[in-house]
Amino acid sequence: MQLHLIQKELKSSLSSKRFRHTEGVAASSRELAERYGADPDKAELAGWVHDCAKEKTLEEMQALVQRAGFFLDAPVLASRALLHGPAGSVYARLHWGIKDPEVLNAVFYHTTGKPDMTLLEKIVFLADYIEPSRDFPGVDTLRARAGKDLTEALIEAYDSTIAHLAWQHAYIYELTLAGRNALVLAQKQRS
Ligand code: DGI
Ligand code: FE
Ligand code: FE
């Protein structure tokens, strides 16, 4: 499937706000890939499709991951916020024929993160936070950091989500905490 057809479908199916965010993630992913030496085309493609399932119902997301035979943790299966990455990776493969596992995994893990992410996974995870239409307290410092130190920026991104969820007394997925802690340990070993 050609990129312009994917873009056309996303433009007609997503809300205008979500489409603007998607364009931003595609551009920021490409930029980060150029900066850190990942494949810019793969990064941009993953950015374009990363939220393709975001506006689907929980039932639609569950049907997608079931079709793929994924075994997912119960809290992930029960949450649109946590399930749209895995569901999006299935949609991208079945509907658009995207087969590249690197791209599909970057979509799969873009919300939760995890320990030992590939460079491409890290880039899409971070681009999701820093794309131009994102506006939350601290986003400008995070953007500046993203251009300087990938690991530090990733830790800051994890911590902003984790702190936000903790303040709401919300459930925090173990893989997110583990992904954050692994980077903190790696960072300590570096200094
Ligand atoms: O899809 P986006 O809005 O662009 O961004 P995203 O894929 O990072 O989803 C963010 C939402 O997921 C945000 O509202 C926080 C929520 N979320 C809920 N539980 C968790 C979580 N995010 C992480 N990383 N870990 C969780 O346990
Ligand atoms: Fe998302
Ligand atoms: Fe997103």
JSON list of C-alpha atoms and ligand atoms in Angstrom, two decimals:
[
{"chain": "A", "resi": 1, "resn": "MET", "atom": "CA", "xyz": [0.00, 0.00, 0.00]},
{"chain": "A", "resi": 2, "resn": "GLN", "atom": "CA", "xyz": [1.34, 3.39, -0.95]},
{"chain": "A", "resi": 3, "resn": "LEU", "atom": "CA", "xyz": [1.91, 6.00, 1.73]},
{"chain": "A", "resi": 4, "resn": "HIS", "atom": "CA", "xyz": [-0.39, 8.55, 0.10]},
{"chain": "A", "resi": 5, "resn": "LEU", "atom": "CA", "xyz": [-3.30, 6.07, 0.23]},
{"chain": "A", "resi": 6, "resn": "ILE", "atom": "CA", "xyz": [-2.66, 5.42, 3.92]},
{"chain": "A", "resi": 7, "resn": "GLN", "atom": "CA", "xyz": [-2.57, 9.19, 4.53]},
{"chain": "A", "resi": 8, "resn": "LYS", "atom": "CA", "xyz": [-5.81, 9.63, 2.60]},
{"chain": "A", "resi": 9, "resn": "GLU", "atom": "CA", "xyz": [-7.59, 6.98, 4.64]},
{"chain": "A", "resi": 10, "resn": "LEU", "atom": "CA", "xyz": [-6.29, 8.42, 7.91]},
{"chain": "A", "resi": 11, "resn": "LYS", "atom": "CA", "xyz": [-7.41, 11.90, 6.92]},
{"chain": "A", "resi": 12, "resn": "SER", "atom": "CA", "xyz": [-10.95, 10.73, 6.21]},
{"chain": "A", "resi": 13, "resn": "SER", "atom": "CA", "xyz": [-11.28, 8.40, 9.19]},
{"chain": "A", "resi": 14, "resn": "LEU", "atom": "CA", "xyz": [-9.58, 10.26, 12.07]},
{"chain": "A", "resi": 15, "resn": "SER", "atom": "CA", "xyz": [-10.82, 13.40, 13.81]},
{"chain": "A", "resi": 16, "resn": "SER", "atom": "CA", "xyz": [-9.02, 16.51, 12.54]},
{"chain": "A", "resi": 17, "resn": "LYS", "atom": "CA", "xyz": [-7.18, 16.88, 15.84]},
{"chain": "A", "resi": 18, "resn": "ARG", "atom": "CA", "xyz": [-5.97, 13.27, 15.75]},
{"chain": "A", "resi": 19, "resn": "PHE", "atom": "CA", "xyz": [-4.92, 13.65, 12.11]},
{"chain": "A", "resi": 20, "resn": "ARG", "atom": "CA", "xyz": [-2.91, 16.78, 12.92]},
{"chain": "A", "resi": 21, "resn": "HIS", "atom": "CA", "xyz": [-1.22, 14.90, 15.78]},
{"chain": "A", "resi": 22, "resn": "THR", "atom": "CA", "xyz": [-0.51, 11.99, 13.42]},
{"chain": "A", "resi": 23, "resn": "GLU", "atom": "CA", "xyz": [1.12, 14.28, 10.83]},
{"chain": "A", "resi": 24, "resn": "GLY", "atom": "CA", "xyz": [3.22, 15.73, 13.63]},
{"chain": "A", "resi": 25, "resn": "VAL", "atom": "CA", "xyz": [4.35, 12.32, 14.90]},
{"chain": "A", "resi": 26, "resn": "ALA", "atom": "CA", "xyz": [5.31, 11.26, 11.35]},
{"chain": "A", "resi": 27, "resn": "ALA", "atom": "CA", "xyz": [7.43, 14.43, 10.93]},
{"chain": "A", "resi": 28, "resn": "SER", "atom": "CA", "xyz": [9.01, 14.25, 14.40]},
{"chain": "A", "resi": 29, "resn": "SER", "atom": "CA", "xyz": [9.76, 10.54, 13.97]},
{"chain": "A", "resi": 30, "resn": "ARG", "atom": "CA", "xyz": [11.56, 11.24, 10.69]},
{"chain": "A", "resi": 31, "resn": "GLU", "atom": "CA", "xyz": [13.53, 14.07, 12.32]},
{"chain": "A", "resi": 32, "resn": "LEU", "atom": "CA", "xyz": [14.57, 11.95, 15.31]},
{"chain": "A", "resi": 33, "resn": "ALA", "atom": "CA", "xyz": [15.55, 9.09, 12.97]},
{"chain": "A", "resi": 34, "resn": "GLU", "atom": "CA", "xyz": [17.79, 11.44, 11.01]},
{"chain": "A", "resi": 35, "resn": "ARG", "atom": "CA", "xyz": [19.28, 12.75, 14.23]},
{"chain": "A", "resi": 36, "resn": "TYR", "atom": "CA", "xyz": [19.95, 9.36, 15.83]},
{"chain": "A", "resi": 37, "resn": "GLY", "atom": "CA", "xyz": [20.67, 7.17, 12.82]},
{"chain": "A", "resi": 38, "resn": "ALA", "atom": "CA", "xyz": [17.49, 5.10, 12.39]},
{"chain": "A", "resi": 39, "resn": "ASP", "atom": "CA", "xyz": [15.77, 4.54, 9.04]},
{"chain": "A", "resi": 40, "resn": "PRO", "atom": "CA", "xyz": [13.81, 7.78, 8.39]},
{"chain": "A", "resi": 41, "resn": "ASP", "atom": "CA", "xyz": [11.29, 6.11, 6.05]},
{"chain": "A", "resi": 42, "resn": "LYS", "atom": "CA", "xyz": [10.44, 3.39, 8.56]},
{"chain": "A", "resi": 43, "resn": "ALA", "atom": "CA", "xyz": [10.19, 5.98, 11.34]},
{"chain": "A", "resi": 44, "resn": "GLU", "atom": "CA", "xyz": [7.88, 8.20, 9.31]},
{"chain": "A", "resi": 45, "resn": "LEU", "atom": "CA", "xyz": [5.67, 5.26, 8.30]},
{"chain": "A", "resi": 46, "resn": "ALA", "atom": "CA", "xyz": [5.38, 4.10, 11.91]},
{"chain": "A", "resi": 47, "resn": "GLY", "atom": "CA", "xyz": [4.50, 7.68, 12.88]},
{"chain": "A", "resi": 48, "resn": "TRP", "atom": "CA", "xyz": [1.76, 7.84, 10.27]},
{"chain": "A", "resi": 49, "resn": "VAL", "atom": "CA", "xyz": [0.08, 4.63, 11.39]},
{"chain": "A", "resi": 50, "resn": "HIS", "atom": "CA", "xyz": [0.83, 4.69, 15.15]},
{"chain": "A", "resi": 51, "resn": "ASP", "atom": "CA", "xyz": [-2.64, 5.91, 16.24]},
{"chain": "A", "resi": 52, "resn": "CYS", "atom": "CA", "xyz": [-4.68, 4.32, 13.42]},
{"chain": "A", "resi": 53, "resn": "ALA", "atom": "CA", "xyz": [-6.75, 2.34, 15.96]},
{"chain": "A", "resi": 54, "resn": "LYS", "atom": "CA", "xyz": [-7.01, 5.12, 18.55]},
{"chain": "A", "resi": 55, "resn": "GLU", "atom": "CA", "xyz": [-10.59, 6.07, 17.73]},
{"chain": "A", "resi": 56, "resn": "LYS", "atom": "CA", "xyz": [-11.93, 2.52, 17.43]},
{"chain": "A", "resi": 57, "resn": "THR", "atom": "CA", "xyz": [-14.17, 1.06, 20.12]},
{"chain": "A", "resi": 58, "resn": "LEU", "atom": "CA", "xyz": [-12.73, -1.29, 22.74]},
{"chain": "A", "resi": 59, "resn": "GLU", "atom": "CA", "xyz": [-14.62, -4.15, 21.09]},
{"chain": "A", "resi": 60, "resn": "GLU", "atom": "CA", "xyz": [-13.08, -3.38, 17.69]},
{"chain": "A", "resi": 61, "resn": "MET", "atom": "CA", "xyz": [-9.61, -3.24, 19.23]},
{"chain": "A", "resi": 62, "resn": "GLN", "atom": "CA", "xyz": [-10.19, -6.55, 21.03]},
{"chain": "A", "resi": 63, "resn": "ALA", "atom": "CA", "xyz": [-11.36, -8.20, 17.80]},
{"chain": "A", "resi": 64, "resn": "LEU", "atom": "CA", "xyz": [-8.19, -7.04, 16.01]},
{"chain": "A", "resi": 65, "resn": "VAL", "atom": "CA", "xyz": [-5.74, -8.38, 18.61]},
{"chain": "A", "resi": 66, "resn": "GLN", "atom": "CA", "xyz": [-7.74, -11.59, 18.83]},
{"chain": "A", "resi": 67, "resn": "ARG", "atom": "CA", "xyz": [-7.44, -12.07, 15.07]},
{"chain": "A", "resi": 68, "resn": "ALA", "atom": "CA", "xyz": [-3.68, -11.77, 15.43]},
{"chain": "A", "resi": 69, "resn": "GLY", "atom": "CA", "xyz": [-3.66, -14.28, 18.28]},
{"chain": "A", "resi": 70, "resn": "PHE", "atom": "CA", "xyz": [-1.82, -11.94, 20.61]},
{"chain": "A", "resi": 71, "resn": "PHE", "atom": "CA", "xyz": [-1.66, -12.96, 24.22]},
{"chain": "A", "resi": 72, "resn": "LEU", "atom": "CA", "xyz": [-2.06, -9.72, 26.17]},
{"chain": "A", "resi": 73, "resn": "ASP", "atom": "CA", "xyz": [-2.29, -8.90, 29.86]},
{"chain": "A", "resi": 74, "resn": "ALA", "atom": "CA", "xyz": [-5.85, -8.43, 31.16]},
{"chain": "A", "resi": 75, "resn": "PRO", "atom": "CA", "xyz": [-5.40, -4.72, 32.04]},
{"chain": "A", "resi": 76, "resn": "VAL", "atom": "CA", "xyz": [-4.21, -4.05, 28.47]},
{"chain": "A", "resi": 77, "resn": "LEU", "atom": "CA", "xyz": [-7.16, -5.91, 26.96]},
{"chain": "A", "resi": 78, "resn": "ALA", "atom": "CA", "xyz": [-9.56, -3.86, 29.09]},
{"chain": "A", "resi": 79, "resn": "SER", "atom": "CA", "xyz": [-8.22, -0.40, 28.26]},
{"chain": "A", "resi": 80, "resn": "ARG", "atom": "CA", "xyz": [-8.59, 1.61, 25.03]},
{"chain": "A", "resi": 81, "resn": "ALA", "atom": "CA", "xyz": [-5.58, 3.71, 26.12]},
{"chain": "A", "resi": 82, "resn": "LEU", "atom": "CA", "xyz": [-3.35, 0.64, 26.42]},
{"chain": "A", "resi": 83, "resn": "LEU", "atom": "CA", "xyz": [-4.84, -1.47, 23.62]},
{"chain": "A", "resi": 84, "resn": "HIS", "atom": "CA", "xyz": [-4.75, 0.98, 20.69]},
{"chain": "A", "resi": 85, "resn": "GLY", "atom": "CA", "xyz": [-1.04, 0.36, 20.01]},
{"chain": "A", "resi": 86, "resn": "PRO", "atom": "CA", "xyz": [-1.32, -3.44, 19.72]},
{"chain": "A", "resi": 87, "resn": "ALA", "atom": "CA", "xyz": [-4.62, -3.11, 17.82]},
{"chain": "A", "resi": 88, "resn": "GLY", "atom": "CA", "xyz": [-3.09, -0.51, 15.49]},
{"chain": "A", "resi": 89, "resn": "SER", "atom": "CA", "xyz": [-0.19, -2.81, 14.65]},
{"chain": "A", "resi": 90, "resn": "VAL", "atom": "CA", "xyz": [-2.67, -5.51, 13.61]},
{"chain": "A", "resi": 91, "resn": "TYR", "atom": "CA", "xyz": [-4.76, -3.08, 11.57]},
{"chain": "A", "resi": 92, "resn": "ALA", "atom": "CA", "xyz": [-1.63, -1.79, 9.79]},
{"chain": "A", "resi": 93, "resn": "ARG", "atom": "CA", "xyz": [-0.61, -5.33, 8.87]},
{"chain": "A", "resi": 94, "resn": "LEU", "atom": "CA", "xyz": [-4.00, -6.71, 7.84]},
{"chain": "A", "resi": 95, "resn": "HIS", "atom": "CA", "xyz": [-5.45, -3.63, 6.21]},
{"chain": "A", "resi": 96, "resn": "TRP", "atom": "CA", "xyz": [-2.42, -1.93, 4.67]},
{"chain": "A", "resi": 97, "resn": "GLY", "atom": "CA", "xyz": [-0.13, -4.94, 4.29]},
{"chain": "A", "resi": 98, "resn": "ILE", "atom": "CA", "xyz": [2.66, -3.41, 6.34]},
{"chain": "A", "resi": 99, "resn": "LYS", "atom": "CA", "xyz": [4.88, -6.40, 7.13]},
{"chain": "A", "resi": 100, "resn": "ASP", "atom": "CA", "xyz": [8.04, -4.84, 8.54]},
{"chain": "A", "resi": 101, "resn": "PRO", "atom": "CA", "xyz": [8.23, -6.13, 12.15]},
{"chain": "A", "resi": 102, "resn": "GLU", "atom": "CA", "xyz": [10.30, -3.12, 13.21]},
{"chain": "A", "resi": 103, "resn": "VAL", "atom": "CA", "xyz": [7.56, -0.74, 12.10]},
{"chain": "A", "resi": 104, "resn": "LEU", "atom": "CA", "xyz": [4.79, -2.94, 13.56]},
{"chain": "A", "resi": 105, "resn": "ASN", "atom": "CA", "xyz": [6.57, -3.21, 16.93]},
{"chain": "A", "resi": 106, "resn": "ALA", "atom": "CA", "xyz": [7.10, 0.54, 17.08]},
{"chain": "A", "resi": 107, "resn": "VAL", "atom": "CA", "xyz": [3.32, 0.92, 16.70]},
{"chain": "A", "resi": 108, "resn": "PHE", "atom": "CA", "xyz": [2.62, -1.89, 19.17]},
{"chain": "A", "resi": 109, "resn": "TYR", "atom": "CA", "xyz": [4.72, -0.35, 21.97]},
{"chain": "A", "resi": 110, "resn": "HIS", "atom": "CA", "xyz": [4.28, 3.36, 21.28]},
{"chain": "A", "resi": 111, "resn": "THR", "atom": "CA", "xyz": [2.03, 3.98, 24.31]},
{"chain": "A", "resi": 112, "resn": "THR", "atom": "CA", "xyz": [3.44, 1.69, 26.98]},
{"chain": "A", "resi": 113, "resn": "GLY", "atom": "CA", "xyz": [7.10, 1.55, 26.10]},
{"chain": "A", "resi": 114, "resn": "LYS", "atom": "CA", "xyz": [9.04, -1.44, 27.49]},
{"chain": "A", "resi": 115, "resn": "PRO", "atom": "CA", "xyz": [12.61, -2.33, 28.49]},
{"chain": "A", "resi": 116, "resn": "ASP", "atom": "CA", "xyz": [15.12, -2.80, 25.67]},
{"chain": "A", "resi": 117, "resn": "MET", "atom": "CA", "xyz": [13.21, -0.93, 23.01]},
{"chain": "A", "resi": 118, "resn": "THR", "atom": "CA", "xyz": [14.85, -0.75, 19.58]},
{"chain": "A", "resi": 119, "resn": "LEU", "atom": "CA", "xyz": [16.00, 2.65, 18.36]},
{"chain": "A", "resi": 120, "resn": "LEU", "atom": "CA", "xyz": [12.92, 2.84, 16.11]},
{"chain": "A", "resi": 121, "resn": "GLU", "atom": "CA", "xyz": [10.58, 1.99, 19.00]},
{"chain": "A", "resi": 122, "resn": "LYS", "atom": "CA", "xyz": [12.21, 4.68, 21.15]},
{"chain": "A", "resi": 123, "resn": "ILE", "atom": "CA", "xyz": [11.91, 7.25, 18.39]},
{"chain": "A", "resi": 124, "resn": "VAL", "atom": "CA", "xyz": [8.18, 6.73, 17.81]},
{"chain": "A", "resi": 125, "resn": "PHE", "atom": "CA", "xyz": [7.52, 6.62, 21.57]},
{"chain": "A", "resi": 126, "resn": "LEU", "atom": "CA", "xyz": [9.29, 9.98, 21.99]},
{"chain": "A", "resi": 127, "resn": "ALA", "atom": "CA", "xyz": [7.90, 11.58, 18.82]},
{"chain": "A", "resi": 128, "resn": "ASP", "atom": "CA", "xyz": [4.43, 10.94, 20.22]},
{"chain": "A", "resi": 129, "resn": "TYR", "atom": "CA", "xyz": [5.28, 13.35, 23.08]},
{"chain": "A", "resi": 130, "resn": "ILE", "atom": "CA", "xyz": [7.18, 16.07, 21.26]},
{"chain": "A", "resi": 131, "resn": "GLU", "atom": "CA", "xyz": [5.36, 16.48, 17.93]},
{"chain": "A", "resi": 132, "resn": "PRO", "atom": "CA", "xyz": [4.57, 20.15, 17.18]},
{"chain": "A", "resi": 133, "resn": "SER", "atom": "CA", "xyz": [0.88, 20.11, 18.15]},
{"chain": "A", "resi": 134, "resn": "ARG", "atom": "CA", "xyz": [1.52, 18.64, 21.63]},
{"chain": "A", "resi": 135, "resn": "ASP", "atom": "CA", "xyz": [1.01, 21.22, 24.33]},
{"chain": "A", "resi": 136, "resn": "PHE", "atom": "CA", "xyz": [1.56, 20.20, 27.94]},
{"chain": "A", "resi": 137, "resn": "PRO", "atom": "CA", "xyz": [3.63, 21.79, 30.71]},
{"chain": "A", "resi": 138, "resn": "GLY", "atom": "CA", "xyz": [7.27, 21.03, 30.07]},
{"chain": "A", "resi": 139, "resn": "VAL", "atom": "CA", "xyz": [6.90, 20.06, 26.41]},
{"chain": "A", "resi": 140, "resn": "ASP", "atom": "CA", "xyz": [9.42, 22.69, 25.27]},
{"chain": "A", "resi": 141, "resn": "THR", "atom": "CA", "xyz": [12.16, 21.44, 27.60]},
{"chain": "A", "resi": 142, "resn": "LEU", "atom": "CA", "xyz": [11.39, 17.89, 26.50]},
{"chain": "A", "resi": 143, "resn": "ARG", "atom": "CA", "xyz": [11.69, 18.94, 22.82]},
{"chain": "A", "resi": 144, "resn": "ALA", "atom": "CA", "xyz": [15.05, 20.55, 23.48]},
{"chain": "A", "resi": 145, "resn": "ARG", "atom": "CA", "xyz": [16.27, 17.48, 25.40]},
{"chain": "A", "resi": 146, "resn": "ALA", "atom": "CA", "xyz": [15.07, 15.14, 22.64]},
{"chain": "A", "resi": 147, "resn": "GLY", "atom": "CA", "xyz": [17.54, 16.76, 20.24]},
{"chain": "A", "resi": 148, "resn": "LYS", "atom": "CA", "xyz": [20.43, 16.35, 22.68]},
{"chain": "A", "resi": 149, "resn": "ASP", "atom": "CA", "xyz": [20.10, 13.13, 24.65]},
{"chain": "A", "resi": 150, "resn": "LEU", "atom": "CA", "xyz": [17.69, 10.40, 23.64]},
{"chain": "A", "resi": 151, "resn": "THR", "atom": "CA", "xyz": [17.88, 8.44, 26.91]},
{"chain": "A", "resi": 152, "resn": "GLU", "atom": "CA", "xyz": [17.33, 11.48, 29.11]},
{"chain": "A", "resi": 153, "resn": "ALA", "atom": "CA", "xyz": [14.39, 12.60, 26.97]},
{"chain": "A", "resi": 154, "resn": "LEU", "atom": "CA", "xyz": [12.84, 9.13, 27.14]},
{"chain": "A", "resi": 155, "resn": "ILE", "atom": "CA", "xyz": [13.12, 9.05, 30.93]},
{"chain": "A", "resi": 156, "resn": "GLU", "atom": "CA", "xyz": [11.51, 12.48, 31.11]},
{"chain": "A", "resi": 157, "resn": "ALA", "atom": "CA", "xyz": [8.68, 11.33, 28.83]},
{"chain": "A", "resi": 158, "resn": "TYR", "atom": "CA", "xyz": [8.06, 8.17, 30.88]},
{"chain": "A", "resi": 159, "resn": "ASP", "atom": "CA", "xyz": [8.12, 10.19, 34.10]},
{"chain": "A", "resi": 160, "resn": "SER", "atom": "CA", "xyz": [5.61, 12.75, 32.87]},
{"chain": "A", "resi": 161, "resn": "THR", "atom": "CA", "xyz": [3.12, 9.98, 32.04]},
{"chain": "A", "resi": 162, "resn": "ILE", "atom": "CA", "xyz": [3.82, 7.99, 35.18]},
{"chain": "A", "resi": 163, "resn": "ALA", "atom": "CA", "xyz": [3.49, 11.09, 37.40]},
{"chain": "A", "resi": 164, "resn": "HIS", "atom": "CA", "xyz": [0.29, 12.10, 35.61]},
{"chain": "A", "resi": 165, "resn": "LEU", "atom": "CA", "xyz": [-1.23, 8.64, 36.13]},
{"chain": "A", "resi": 166, "resn": "ALA", "atom": "CA", "xyz": [-0.07, 8.52, 39.75]},
{"chain": "A", "resi": 167, "resn": "TRP", "atom": "CA", "xyz": [-1.67, 11.89, 40.53]},
{"chain": "A", "resi": 168, "resn": "GLN", "atom": "CA", "xyz": [-4.91, 10.48, 39.17]},
{"chain": "A", "resi": 169, "resn": "HIS", "atom": "CA", "xyz": [-4.42, 7.32, 41.25]},
{"chain": "A", "resi": 170, "resn": "ALA", "atom": "CA", "xyz": [-4.75, 5.43, 37.98]},
{"chain": "A", "resi": 171, "resn": "TYR", "atom": "CA", "xyz": [-3.43, 1.98, 37.14]},
{"chain": "A", "resi": 172, "resn": "ILE", "atom": "CA", "xyz": [0.13, 2.06, 35.77]},
{"chain": "A", "resi": 173, "resn": "TYR", "atom": "CA", "xyz": [1.13, -0.81, 33.50]},
{"chain": "A", "resi": 174, "resn": "GLU", "atom": "CA", "xyz": [4.15, -2.80, 34.74]},
{"chain": "A", "resi": 175, "resn": "LEU", "atom": "CA", "xyz": [5.89, -2.70, 31.36]},
{"chain": "A", "resi": 176, "resn": "THR", "atom": "CA", "xyz": [5.85, 1.10, 31.47]},
{"chain": "A", "resi": 177, "resn": "LEU", "atom": "CA", "xyz": [7.45, 1.15, 34.92]},
{"chain": "A", "resi": 178, "resn": "ALA", "atom": "CA", "xyz": [9.99, -1.50, 33.86]},
{"chain": "A", "resi": 179, "resn": "GLY", "atom": "CA", "xyz": [10.84, 0.42, 30.69]},
{"chain": "A", "resi": 180, "resn": "ARG", "atom": "CA", "xyz": [11.41, 3.57, 32.70]},
{"chain": "A", "resi": 181, "resn": "ASN", "atom": "CA", "xyz": [13.55, 1.85, 35.35]},
{"chain": "A", "resi": 182, "resn": "ALA", "atom": "CA", "xyz": [15.73, 0.07, 32.79]},
{"chain": "A", "resi": 183, "resn": "LEU", "atom": "CA", "xyz": [16.66, 3.43, 31.26]},
{"chain": "A", "resi": 184, "resn": "VAL", "atom": "CA", "xyz": [17.38, 4.97, 34.65]},
{"chain": "A", "resi": 185, "resn": "LEU", "atom": "CA", "xyz": [19.79, 2.10, 35.43]},
{"chain": "A", "resi": 186, "resn": "ALA", "atom": "CA", "xyz": [21.42, 2.43, 32.00]},
{"chain": "A", "resi": 187, "resn": "GLN", "atom": "CA", "xyz": [21.83, 6.14, 32.56]},
{"chain": "A", "resi": 188, "resn": "LYS", "atom": "CA", "xyz": [23.48, 5.56, 35.97]},
{"chain": "A", "resi": 189, "resn": "GLN", "atom": "CA", "xyz": [25.99, 3.18, 34.42]},
{"chain": "A", "resi": 190, "resn": "ARG", "atom": "CA", "xyz": [26.86, 5.82, 31.84]},
{"chain": "A", "resi": 191, "resn": "SER", "atom": "CA", "xyz": [27.73, 8.51, 34.35]},
{"chain": "B", "resi": 1, "resn": "DGI", "atom": "O1", "xyz": [-2.45, 7.99, 21.64]},
{"chain": "B", "resi": 1, "resn": "DGI", "atom": "P1", "xyz": [-1.89, 9.30, 22.14]},
{"chain": "B", "resi": 1, "resn": "DGI", "atom": "O2", "xyz": [-2.91, 10.11, 22.89]},
{"chain": "B", "resi": 1, "resn": "DGI", "atom": "O3", "xyz": [-1.23, 10.08, 21.06]},
{"chain": "B", "resi": 1, "resn": "DGI", "atom": "O4", "xyz": [-0.73, 8.97, 23.19]},
{"chain": "B", "resi": 1, "resn": "DGI", "atom": "P2", "xyz": [-0.40, 7.55, 23.85]},
{"chain": "B", "resi": 1, "resn": "DGI", "atom": "O5", "xyz": [-0.45, 6.47, 22.87]},
{"chain": "B", "resi": 1, "resn": "DGI", "atom": "O6", "xyz": [0.90, 7.76, 24.58]},
{"chain": "B", "resi": 1, "resn": "DGI", "atom": "O7", "xyz": [-1.56, 7.32, 24.89]},
{"chain": "B", "resi": 1, "resn": "DGI", "atom": "C1", "xyz": [-1.53, 8.09, 26.03]},
{"chain": "B", "resi": 1, "resn": "DGI", "atom": "C2", "xyz": [-2.58, 7.70, 27.00]},
{"chain": "B", "resi": 1, "resn": "DGI", "atom": "O8", "xyz": [-2.36, 6.40, 27.54]},
{"chain": "B", "resi": 1, "resn": "DGI", "atom": "C3", "xyz": [-2.50, 8.68, 28.14]},
{"chain": "B", "resi": 1, "resn": "DGI", "atom": "O9", "xyz": [-3.82, 9.15, 28.37]},
{"chain": "B", "resi": 1, "resn": "DGI", "atom": "C4", "xyz": [-1.97, 7.87, 29.26]},
{"chain": "B", "resi": 1, "resn": "DGI", "atom": "C5", "xyz": [-2.58, 6.52, 28.93]},
{"chain": "B", "resi": 1, "resn": "DGI", "atom": "N1", "xyz": [-2.11, 5.41, 29.75]},
{"chain": "B", "resi": 1, "resn": "DGI", "atom": "C6", "xyz": [-2.93, 4.75, 30.57]},
{"chain": "B", "resi": 1, "resn": "DGI", "atom": "N2", "xyz": [-2.26, 3.83, 31.26]},
{"chain": "B", "resi": 1, "resn": "DGI", "atom": "C7", "xyz": [-0.97, 3.89, 30.88]},
{"chain": "B", "resi": 1, "resn": "DGI", "atom": "C8", "xyz": [-0.88, 4.89, 29.91]},
{"chain": "B", "resi": 1, "resn": "DGI", "atom": "N3", "xyz": [0.30, 5.17, 29.34]},
{"chain": "B", "resi": 1, "resn": "DGI", "atom": "C9", "xyz": [1.39, 4.46, 29.75]},
{"chain": "B", "resi": 1, "resn": "DGI", "atom": "N4", "xyz": [2.58, 4.71, 29.19]},
{"chain": "B", "resi": 1, "resn": "DGI", "atom": "N5", "xyz": [1.32, 3.48, 30.68]},
{"chain": "B", "resi": 1, "resn": "DGI", "atom": "C10", "xyz": [0.18, 3.15, 31.31]},
{"chain": "B", "resi": 1, "resn": "DGI", "atom": "O10", "xyz": [0.15, 2.28, 32.17]},
{"chain": "B", "resi": 2, "resn": "FE", "atom": "FE", "xyz": [-1.22, 6.51, 20.83]},
{"chain": "B", "resi": 3, "resn": "FE", "atom": "FE", "xyz": [-0.16, 9.42, 19.36]}
]
